Amino acid sequence: MAQSINMINDLTPINENWKTKVRIIRLWEVPNYNNPNVVDSIELVLVDEKGSRIQASIRKTIVQRFSNMVKEGSCRIIAKFGLISNIGYIGKLSIK
């Protein structure tokens, strides 16, 4: 059975089996503090079809795996990710 698409407003940190369809509206690389030539993470701002937004992070350990898959303005279905609370923001998606 196919997993249904979840809207950003429905996401909670309790589950890690989410699936959502989003557009990447902003993307930037965060360089390593000691070596600016190394990318520590890729940060993204995502929006769903209802206009809800969330910030997402691709961790250093998987940056190479996903860096060619994310492009500003592109749409993606993202599945099986964790969500953590980010003080001062509505939420932050952590792609594992």
PDB file of N, CA and C in Angstrom:
ATOM      1  N   MET A   1       0.832  -1.173   0.000  1.00  0.00           N
ATOM      2  CA  MET A   1       0.000   0.000   0.000  1.00  0.00           C
ATOM      3  C   MET A   1       0.886   1.249   0.000  1.00  0.00           C
ATOM      4  N   ALA A   2       0.587   2.202  -0.852  1.00  0.00           N
ATOM      5  CA  ALA A   2       1.374   3.421  -0.960  1.00  0.00           C
ATOM      6  C   ALA A   2       1.133   4.323   0.238  1.00  0.00           C
ATOM      7  N   GLN A   3       2.210   4.927   0.717  1.00  0.00           N
ATOM      8  CA  GLN A   3       2.113   5.838   1.850  1.00  0.00           C
ATOM      9  C   GLN A   3       1.553   7.169   1.360  1.00  0.00           C
ATOM     10  N   SER A   4       0.622   7.750   2.120  1.00  0.00           N
ATOM     11  CA  SER A   4       0.020   9.015   1.719  1.00  0.00           C
ATOM     12  C   SER A   4       0.998  10.167   1.958  1.00  0.00           C
ATOM     13  N   ILE A   5       0.749  11.271   1.270  1.00  0.00           N
ATOM     14  CA  ILE A   5       1.566  12.470   1.391  1.00  0.00           C
ATOM     15  C   ILE A   5       1.080  13.278   2.597  1.00  0.00           C
ATOM     16  N   ASN A   6       2.010  13.673   3.465  1.00  0.00           N
ATOM     17  CA  ASN A   6       1.686  14.484   4.637  1.00  0.00           C
ATOM     18  C   ASN A   6       1.986  15.947   4.347  1.00  0.00           C
ATOM     19  N   MET A   7       1.132  16.838   4.838  1.00  0.00           N
ATOM     20  CA  MET A   7       1.373  18.271   4.732  1.00  0.00           C
ATOM     21  C   MET A   7       2.332  18.684   5.857  1.00  0.00           C
ATOM     22  N   ILE A   8       3.079  19.742   5.643  1.00  0.00           N
ATOM     23  CA  ILE A   8       4.058  20.205   6.623  1.00  0.00           C
ATOM     24  C   ILE A   8       3.408  20.471   7.981  1.00  0.00           C
ATOM     25  N   ASN A   9       2.225  21.072   7.995  1.00  0.00           N
ATOM     26  CA  ASN A   9       1.553  21.368   9.265  1.00  0.00           C
ATOM     27  C   ASN A   9       1.168  20.114  10.048  1.00  0.00           C
ATOM     28  N   ASP A  10       1.130  18.959   9.397  1.00  0.00           N
ATOM     29  CA  ASP A  10       0.771  17.706  10.065  1.00  0.00           C
ATOM     30  C   ASP A  10       1.972  16.993  10.679  1.00  0.00           C
ATOM     31  N   LEU A  11       3.180  17.436  10.370  1.00  0.00           N
ATOM     32  CA  LEU A  11       4.390  16.767  10.838  1.00  0.00           C
ATOM     33  C   LEU A  11       4.620  17.010  12.327  1.00  0.00           C
ATOM     34  N   THR A  12       5.061  15.969  13.036  1.00  0.00           N
ATOM     35  CA  THR A  12       5.412  16.074  14.449  1.00  0.00           C
ATOM     36  C   THR A  12       6.702  15.279  14.696  1.00  0.00           C
ATOM     37  N   PRO A  13       7.430  15.596  15.762  1.00  0.00           N
ATOM     38  CA  PRO A  13       8.669  14.864  16.064  1.00  0.00           C
ATOM     39  C   PRO A  13       8.440  13.416  16.503  1.00  0.00           C
ATOM     40  N   ILE A  14       7.209  13.034  16.789  1.00  0.00           N
ATOM     41  CA  ILE A  14       6.915  11.702  17.311  1.00  0.00           C
ATOM     42  C   ILE A  14       7.196  10.602  16.284  1.00  0.00           C
ATOM     43  N   ASN A  15       6.931  10.865  15.032  1.00  0.00           N
ATOM     44  CA  ASN A  15       7.038   9.869  13.968  1.00  0.00           C
ATOM     45  C   ASN A  15       8.279  10.140  13.118  1.00  0.00           C
ATOM     46  N   GLU A  16       8.894   9.108  12.554  1.00  0.00           N
ATOM     47  CA  GLU A  16      10.004   9.285  11.604  1.00  0.00           C
ATOM     48  C   GLU A  16       9.693   8.602  10.279  1.00  0.00           C
ATOM     49  N   ASN A  17       8.430   8.346  10.034  1.00  0.00           N
ATOM     50  CA  ASN A  17       8.026   7.682   8.798  1.00  0.00           C
ATOM     51  C   ASN A  17       7.140   8.611   7.973  1.00  0.00           C
ATOM     52  N   TRP A  18       7.549   9.870   7.875  1.00  0.00           N
ATOM     53  CA  TRP A  18       6.783  10.863   7.127  1.00  0.00           C
ATOM     54  C   TRP A  18       7.080  10.782   5.638  1.00  0.00           C
ATOM     55  N   LYS A  19       6.156  11.321   4.857  1.00  0.00           N
ATOM     56  CA  LYS A  19       6.361  11.468   3.417  1.00  0.00           C
ATOM     57  C   LYS A  19       5.668  12.761   3.024  1.00  0.00           C
ATOM     58  N   THR A  20       6.413  13.665   2.428  1.00  0.00           N
ATOM     59  CA  THR A  20       5.838  14.954   2.055  1.00  0.00           C
ATOM     60  C   THR A  20       6.360  15.398   0.694  1.00  0.00           C
ATOM     61  N   LYS A  21       5.548  16.174   0.001  1.00  0.00           N
ATOM     62  CA  LYS A  21       5.918  16.712  -1.311  1.00  0.00           C
ATOM     63  C   LYS A  21       6.127  18.213  -1.138  1.00  0.00           C
ATOM     64  N   VAL A  22       7.325  18.678  -1.491  1.00  0.00           N
ATOM     65  CA  VAL A  22       7.688  20.070  -1.241  1.00  0.00           C
ATOM     66  C   VAL A  22       8.441  20.672  -2.426  1.00  0.00           C
ATOM     67  N   ARG A  23       8.465  22.002  -2.437  1.00  0.00           N
ATOM     68  CA  ARG A  23       9.323  22.749  -3.365  1.00  0.00           C
ATOM     69  C   ARG A  23      10.444  23.358  -2.531  1.00  0.00           C
ATOM     70  N   ILE A  24      11.661  23.299  -3.040  1.00  0.00           N
ATOM     71  CA  ILE A  24      12.808  23.905  -2.371  1.00  0.00           C
ATOM     72  C   ILE A  24      12.845  25.372  -2.797  1.00  0.00           C
ATOM     73  N   ILE A  25      12.507  26.266  -1.857  1.00  0.00           N
ATOM     74  CA  ILE A  25      12.451  27.684  -2.218  1.00  0.00           C
ATOM     75  C   ILE A  25      13.725  28.445  -1.872  1.00  0.00           C
ATOM     76  N   ARG A  26      14.543  27.862  -1.020  1.00  0.00           N
ATOM     77  CA  ARG A  26      15.840  28.464  -0.681  1.00  0.00           C
ATOM     78  C   ARG A  26      16.783  27.348  -0.280  1.00  0.00           C
ATOM     79  N   LEU A  27      18.043  27.468  -0.700  1.00  0.00           N
ATOM     80  CA  LEU A  27      19.045  26.442  -0.417  1.00  0.00           C
ATOM     81  C   LEU A  27      20.397  27.124  -0.242  1.00  0.00           C
ATOM     82  N   TRP A  28      21.146  26.721   0.786  1.00  0.00           N
ATOM     83  CA  TRP A  28      22.493  27.229   0.960  1.00  0.00           C
ATOM     84  C   TRP A  28      23.356  26.197   1.660  1.00  0.00           C
ATOM     85  N   GLU A  29      24.649  26.260   1.393  1.00  0.00           N
ATOM     86  CA  GLU A  29      25.614  25.358   2.017  1.00  0.00           C
ATOM     87  C   GLU A  29      26.246  26.053   3.215  1.00  0.00           C
ATOM     88  N   VAL A  30      26.448  25.304   4.285  1.00  0.00           N
ATOM     89  CA  VAL A  30      27.113  25.819   5.483  1.00  0.00           C
ATOM     90  C   VAL A  30      28.522  25.234   5.515  1.00  0.00           C
ATOM     91  N   PRO A  31      29.544  26.083   5.368  1.00  0.00           N
ATOM     92  CA  PRO A  31      30.912  25.572   5.361  1.00  0.00           C
ATOM     93  C   PRO A  31      31.397  25.205   6.755  1.00  0.00           C
ATOM     94  N   ASN A  32      32.368  24.325   6.808  1.00  0.00           N
ATOM     95  CA  ASN A  32      33.016  23.955   8.057  1.00  0.00           C
ATOM     96  C   ASN A  32      33.757  25.167   8.600  1.00  0.00           C
ATOM     97  N   TYR A  33      33.677  25.385   9.900  1.00  0.00           N
ATOM     98  CA  TYR A  33      34.298  26.554  10.533  1.00  0.00           C
ATOM     99  C   TYR A  33      35.817  26.574  10.322  1.00  0.00           C
ATOM    100  N   ASN A  34      36.465  25.415  10.458  1.00  0.00           N
ATOM    101  CA  ASN A  34      37.930  25.335  10.338  1.00  0.00           C
ATOM    102  C   ASN A  34      38.426  25.163   8.914  1.00  0.00           C
ATOM    103  N   ASN A  35      37.557  24.657   8.024  1.00  0.00           N
ATOM    104  CA  ASN A  35      37.941  24.436   6.634  1.00  0.00           C
ATOM    105  C   ASN A  35      36.768  24.841   5.732  1.00  0.00           C
ATOM    106  N   PRO A  36      36.769  26.081   5.255  1.00  0.00           N
ATOM    107  CA  PRO A  36      35.646  26.588   4.457  1.00  0.00           C
ATOM    108  C   PRO A  36      35.401  25.838   3.141  1.00  0.00           C
ATOM    109  N   ASN A  37      36.353  24.987   2.732  1.00  0.00           N
ATOM    110  CA  ASN A  37      36.171  24.201   1.513  1.00  0.00           C
ATOM    111  C   ASN A  37      35.344  22.947   1.746  1.00  0.00           C
ATOM    112  N   VAL A  38      35.055  22.630   3.006  1.00  0.00           N
ATOM    113  CA  VAL A  38      34.264  21.453   3.370  1.00  0.00           C
ATOM    114  C   VAL A  38      32.860  21.900   3.769  1.00  0.00           C
ATOM    115  N   VAL A  39      31.860  21.241   3.208  1.00  0.00           N
ATOM    116  CA  VAL A  39      30.464  21.566   3.523  1.00  0.00           C
ATOM    117  C   VAL A  39      30.026  20.762   4.742  1.00  0.00           C
ATOM    118  N   ASP A  40      29.615  21.465   5.810  1.00  0.00           N
ATOM    119  CA  ASP A  40      29.131  20.799   7.024  1.00  0.00           C
ATOM    120  C   ASP A  40      27.676  20.379   6.904  1.00  0.00           C
ATOM    121  N   SER A  41      26.886  21.182   6.201  1.00  0.00           N
ATOM    122  CA  SER A  41      25.475  20.825   5.989  1.00  0.00           C
ATOM    123  C   SER A  41      24.919  21.630   4.828  1.00  0.00           C
ATOM    124  N   ILE A  42      23.793  21.153   4.315  1.00  0.00           N
ATOM    125  CA  ILE A  42      23.024  21.912   3.338  1.00  0.00           C
ATOM    126  C   ILE A  42      21.726  22.284   4.035  1.00  0.00           C
ATOM    127  N   GLU A  43      21.412  23.563   4.043  1.00  0.00           N
ATOM    128  CA  GLU A  43      20.187  24.062   4.665  1.00  0.00           C
ATOM    129  C   GLU A  43      19.194  24.412   3.571  1.00  0.00           C
ATOM    130  N   LEU A  44      17.925  24.102   3.819  1.00  0.00           N
ATOM    131  CA  LEU A  44      16.881  24.340   2.829  1.00  0.00           C
ATOM    132  C   LEU A  44      15.651  24.929   3.499  1.00  0.00           C
ATOM    133  N   VAL A  45      14.921  25.733   2.755  1.00  0.00           N
ATOM    134  CA  VAL A  45      13.587  26.145   3.162  1.00  0.00           C
ATOM    135  C   VAL A  45      12.639  25.481   2.174  1.00  0.00           C
ATOM    136  N   LEU A  46      11.670  24.740   2.716  1.00  0.00           N
ATOM    137  CA  LEU A  46      10.733  23.961   1.907  1.00  0.00           C
ATOM    138  C   LEU A  46       9.322  24.506   2.075  1.00  0.00           C
ATOM    139  N   VAL A  47       8.518  24.412   1.026  1.00  0.00           N
ATOM    140  CA  VAL A  47       7.117  24.828   1.088  1.00  0.00           C
ATOM    141  C   VAL A  47       6.260  23.728   0.458  1.00  0.00           C
ATOM    142  N   ASP A  48       5.111  23.435   1.087  1.00  0.00           N
ATOM    143  CA  ASP A  48       4.213  22.429   0.515  1.00  0.00           C
ATOM    144  C   ASP A  48       3.125  23.118  -0.313  1.00  0.00           C
ATOM    145  N   GLU A  49       2.205  22.345  -0.865  1.00  0.00           N
ATOM    146  CA  GLU A  49       1.185  22.897  -1.763  1.00  0.00           C
ATOM    147  C   GLU A  49       0.194  23.824  -1.062  1.00  0.00           C
ATOM    148  N   LYS A  50       0.142  23.768   0.270  1.00  0.00           N
ATOM    149  CA  LYS A  50      -0.747  24.662   1.023  1.00  0.00           C
ATOM    150  C   LYS A  50      -0.028  25.938   1.464  1.00  0.00           C
ATOM    151  N   GLY A  51       1.266  26.052   1.146  1.00  0.00           N
ATOM    152  CA  GLY A  51       2.025  27.247   1.477  1.00  0.00           C
ATOM    153  C   GLY A  51       2.734  27.190   2.815  1.00  0.00           C
ATOM    154  N   SER A  52       2.638  26.073   3.531  1.00  0.00           N
ATOM    155  CA  SER A  52       3.344  25.918   4.813  1.00  0.00           C
ATOM    156  C   SER A  52       4.828  25.737   4.540  1.00  0.00           C
ATOM    157  N   ARG A  53       5.642  26.336   5.397  1.00  0.00           N
ATOM    158  CA  ARG A  53       7.095  26.292   5.213  1.00  0.00           C
ATOM    159  C   ARG A  53       7.774  25.629   6.401  1.00  0.00           C
ATOM    160  N   ILE A  54       8.966  25.082   6.112  1.00  0.00           N
ATOM    161  CA  ILE A  54       9.789  24.475   7.150  1.00  0.00           C
ATOM    162  C   ILE A  54      11.237  24.536   6.703  1.00  0.00           C
ATOM    163  N   GLN A  55      12.134  24.636   7.681  1.00  0.00           N
ATOM    164  CA  GLN A  55      13.569  24.589   7.377  1.00  0.00           C
ATOM    165  C   GLN A  55      14.033  23.151   7.477  1.00  0.00           C
ATOM    166  N   ALA A  56      14.910  22.756   6.571  1.00  0.00           N
ATOM    167  CA  ALA A  56      15.447  21.397   6.569  1.00  0.00           C
ATOM    168  C   ALA A  56      16.968  21.452   6.539  1.00  0.00           C
ATOM    169  N   SER A  57      17.585  20.414   7.109  1.00  0.00           N
ATOM    170  CA  SER A  57      19.046  20.300   7.114  1.00  0.00           C
ATOM    171  C   SER A  57      19.449  18.939   6.585  1.00  0.00           C
ATOM    172  N   ILE A  58      20.449  18.940   5.718  1.00  0.00           N
ATOM    173  CA  ILE A  58      21.069  17.690   5.278  1.00  0.00           C
ATOM    174  C   ILE A  58      22.426  17.651   5.969  1.00  0.00           C
ATOM    175  N   ARG A  59      22.595  16.686   6.840  1.00  0.00           N
ATOM    176  CA  ARG A  59      23.807  16.596   7.664  1.00  0.00           C
ATOM    177  C   ARG A  59      25.054  16.284   6.853  1.00  0.00           C
ATOM    178  N   LYS A  60      26.190  16.639   7.437  1.00  0.00           N
ATOM    179  CA  LYS A  60      27.497  16.454   6.793  1.00  0.00           C
ATOM    180  C   LYS A  60      27.724  15.016   6.323  1.00  0.00           C
ATOM    181  N   THR A  61      27.289  14.046   7.127  1.00  0.00           N
ATOM    182  CA  THR A  61      27.543  12.637   6.808  1.00  0.00           C
ATOM    183  C   THR A  61      26.846  12.170   5.540  1.00  0.00           C
ATOM    184  N   ILE A  62      25.808  12.893   5.104  1.00  0.00           N
ATOM    185  CA  ILE A  62      25.083  12.487   3.886  1.00  0.00           C
ATOM    186  C   ILE A  62      24.993  13.588   2.835  1.00  0.00           C
ATOM    187  N   VAL A  63      25.759  14.669   3.025  1.00  0.00           N
ATOM    188  CA  VAL A  63      25.739  15.769   2.054  1.00  0.00           C
ATOM    189  C   VAL A  63      26.069  15.274   0.644  1.00  0.00           C
ATOM    190  N   GLN A  64      27.127  14.471   0.505  1.00  0.00           N
ATOM    191  CA  GLN A  64      27.516  14.001  -0.830  1.00  0.00           C
ATOM    192  C   GLN A  64      26.425  13.155  -1.478  1.00  0.00           C
ATOM    193  N   ARG A  65      25.724  12.382  -0.680  1.00  0.00           N
ATOM    194  CA  ARG A  65      24.668  11.510  -1.207  1.00  0.00           C
ATOM    195  C   ARG A  65      23.492  12.304  -1.785  1.00  0.00           C
ATOM    196  N   PHE A  66      23.168  13.451  -1.158  1.00  0.00           N
ATOM    197  CA  PHE A  66      21.977  14.200  -1.556  1.00  0.00           C
ATOM    198  C   PHE A  66      22.251  15.515  -2.273  1.00  0.00           C
ATOM    199  N   SER A  67      23.487  15.984  -2.307  1.00  0.00           N
ATOM    200  CA  SER A  67      23.773  17.311  -2.862  1.00  0.00           C
ATOM    201  C   SER A  67      23.336  17.471  -4.318  1.00  0.00           C
ATOM    202  N   ASN A  68      23.433  16.424  -5.110  1.00  0.00           N
ATOM    203  CA  ASN A  68      23.019  16.513  -6.517  1.00  0.00           C
ATOM    204  C   ASN A  68      21.514  16.368  -6.709  1.00  0.00           C
ATOM    205  N   MET A  69      20.786  16.017  -5.646  1.00  0.00           N
ATOM    206  CA  MET A  69      19.341  15.811  -5.738  1.00  0.00           C
ATOM    207  C   MET A  69      18.533  17.039  -5.347  1.00  0.00           C
ATOM    208  N   VAL A  70      19.183  18.023  -4.745  1.00  0.00           N
ATOM    209  CA  VAL A  70      18.454  19.208  -4.282  1.00  0.00           C
ATOM    210  C   VAL A  70      18.886  20.429  -5.078  1.00  0.00           C
ATOM    211  N   LYS A  71      17.898  21.125  -5.597  1.00  0.00           N
ATOM    212  CA  LYS A  71      18.141  22.321  -6.385  1.00  0.00           C
ATOM    213  C   LYS A  71      17.057  23.329  -6.064  1.00  0.00           C
ATOM    214  N   GLU A  72      17.455  24.568  -5.857  1.00  0.00           N
ATOM    215  CA  GLU A  72      16.482  25.612  -5.565  1.00  0.00           C
ATOM    216  C   GLU A  72      15.440  25.689  -6.677  1.00  0.00           C
ATOM    217  N   GLY A  73      14.162  25.699  -6.302  1.00  0.00           N
ATOM    218  CA  GLY A  73      13.065  25.765  -7.262  1.00  0.00           C
ATOM    219  C   GLY A  73      12.515  24.406  -7.655  1.00  0.00           C
ATOM    220  N   SER A  74      13.235  23.334  -7.333  1.00  0.00           N
ATOM    221  CA  SER A  74      12.767  21.994  -7.717  1.00  0.00           C
ATOM    222  C   SER A  74      11.765  21.451  -6.703  1.00  0.00           C
ATOM    223  N   CYS A  75      10.951  20.498  -7.147  1.00  0.00           N
ATOM    224  CA  CYS A  75       9.993  19.810  -6.280  1.00  0.00           C
ATOM    225  C   CYS A  75      10.522  18.417  -5.980  1.00  0.00           C
ATOM    226  N   ARG A  76      10.303  17.983  -4.757  1.00  0.00           N
ATOM    227  CA  ARG A  76      10.774  16.674  -4.318  1.00  0.00           C
ATOM    228  C   ARG A  76       9.763  16.030  -3.397  1.00  0.00           C
ATOM    229  N   ILE A  77       9.714  14.718  -3.445  1.00  0.00           N
ATOM    230  CA  ILE A  77       9.001  13.945  -2.433  1.00  0.00           C
ATOM    231  C   ILE A  77      10.069  13.450  -1.482  1.00  0.00           C
ATOM    232  N   ILE A  78       9.927  13.815  -0.212  1.00  0.00           N
ATOM    233  CA  ILE A  78      10.900  13.445   0.814  1.00  0.00           C
ATOM    234  C   ILE A  78      10.209  12.475   1.760  1.00  0.00           C
ATOM    235  N   ALA A  79      10.873  11.358   2.033  1.00  0.00           N
ATOM    236  CA  ALA A  79      10.261  10.324   2.875  1.00  0.00           C
ATOM    237  C   ALA A  79      11.255   9.821   3.918  1.00  0.00           C
ATOM    238  N   LYS A  80      10.708   9.263   4.989  1.00  0.00           N
ATOM    239  CA  LYS A  80      11.478   8.622   6.059  1.00  0.00           C
ATOM    240  C   LYS A  80      12.522   9.568   6.649  1.00  0.00           C
ATOM    241  N   PHE A  81      12.054  10.652   7.229  1.00  0.00           N
ATOM    242  CA  PHE A  81      12.934  11.636   7.844  1.00  0.00           C
ATOM    243  C   PHE A  81      12.461  11.933   9.259  1.00  0.00           C
ATOM    244  N   GLY A  82      13.351  12.504  10.032  1.00  0.00           N
ATOM    245  CA  GLY A  82      13.024  12.889  11.398  1.00  0.00           C
ATOM    246  C   GLY A  82      12.738  14.373  11.479  1.00  0.00           C
ATOM    247  N   LEU A  83      12.045  14.760  12.517  1.00  0.00           N
ATOM    248  CA  LEU A  83      11.686  16.156  12.745  1.00  0.00           C
ATOM    249  C   LEU A  83      12.081  16.509  14.165  1.00  0.00           C
ATOM    250  N   ILE A  84      12.799  17.613  14.319  1.00  0.00           N
ATOM    251  CA  ILE A  84      13.171  18.066  15.654  1.00  0.00           C
ATOM    252  C   ILE A  84      12.685  19.492  15.845  1.00  0.00           C
ATOM    253  N   SER A  85      12.401  19.828  17.079  1.00  0.00           N
ATOM    254  CA  SER A  85      11.955  21.175  17.401  1.00  0.00           C
ATOM    255  C   SER A  85      13.138  22.129  17.292  1.00  0.00           C
ATOM    256  N   ASN A  86      12.871  23.329  16.838  1.00  0.00           N
ATOM    257  CA  ASN A  86      13.907  24.339  16.704  1.00  0.00           C
ATOM    258  C   ASN A  86      13.372  25.613  17.347  1.00  0.00           C
ATOM    259  N   ILE A  87      13.886  25.960  18.496  1.00  0.00           N
ATOM    260  CA  ILE A  87      13.392  27.112  19.245  1.00  0.00           C
ATOM    261  C   ILE A  87      13.430  28.358  18.364  1.00  0.00           C
ATOM    262  N   GLY A  88      12.310  29.068  18.324  1.00  0.00           N
ATOM    263  CA  GLY A  88      12.227  30.285  17.531  1.00  0.00           C
ATOM    264  C   GLY A  88      11.678  30.046  16.129  1.00  0.00           C
ATOM    265  N   TYR A  89      11.532  28.785  15.745  1.00  0.00           N
ATOM    266  CA  TYR A  89      11.001  28.424  14.438  1.00  0.00           C
ATOM    267  C   TYR A  89       9.840  27.473  14.643  1.00  0.00           C
ATOM    268  N   ILE A  90       9.022  27.312  13.622  1.00  0.00           N
ATOM    269  CA  ILE A  90       7.902  26.370  13.698  1.00  0.00           C
ATOM    270  C   ILE A  90       8.429  24.947  13.790  1.00  0.00           C
ATOM    271  N   GLY A  91       9.445  24.619  13.042  1.00  0.00           N
ATOM    272  CA  GLY A  91       9.997  23.268  13.077  1.00  0.00           C
ATOM    273  C   GLY A  91      11.228  23.192  12.201  1.00  0.00           C
ATOM    274  N   LYS A  92      11.936  22.114  12.334  1.00  0.00           N
ATOM    275  CA  LYS A  92      13.121  21.904  11.514  1.00  0.00           C
ATOM    276  C   LYS A  92      13.163  20.436  11.132  1.00  0.00           C
ATOM    277  N   LEU A  93      13.301  20.181   9.865  1.00  0.00           N
ATOM    278  CA  LEU A  93      13.344  18.836   9.329  1.00  0.00           C
ATOM    279  C   LEU A  93      14.794  18.391   9.297  1.00  0.00           C
ATOM    280  N   SER A  94      15.066  17.212   9.743  1.00  0.00           N
ATOM    281  CA  SER A  94      16.422  16.679   9.713  1.00  0.00           C
ATOM    282  C   SER A  94      16.442  15.445   8.825  1.00  0.00           C
ATOM    283  N   ILE A  95      17.078  15.570   7.667  1.00  0.00           N
ATOM    284  CA  ILE A  95      17.129  14.459   6.722  1.00  0.00           C
ATOM    285  C   ILE A  95      18.293  13.572   7.107  1.00  0.00           C
ATOM    286  N   LYS A  96      17.991  12.304   7.405  1.00  0.00           N
ATOM    287  CA  LYS A  96      19.013  11.365   7.887  1.00  0.00           C
ATOM    288  C   LYS A  96      19.542  10.498   6.761  1.00  0.00           C
TER     289      LYS A  96
END
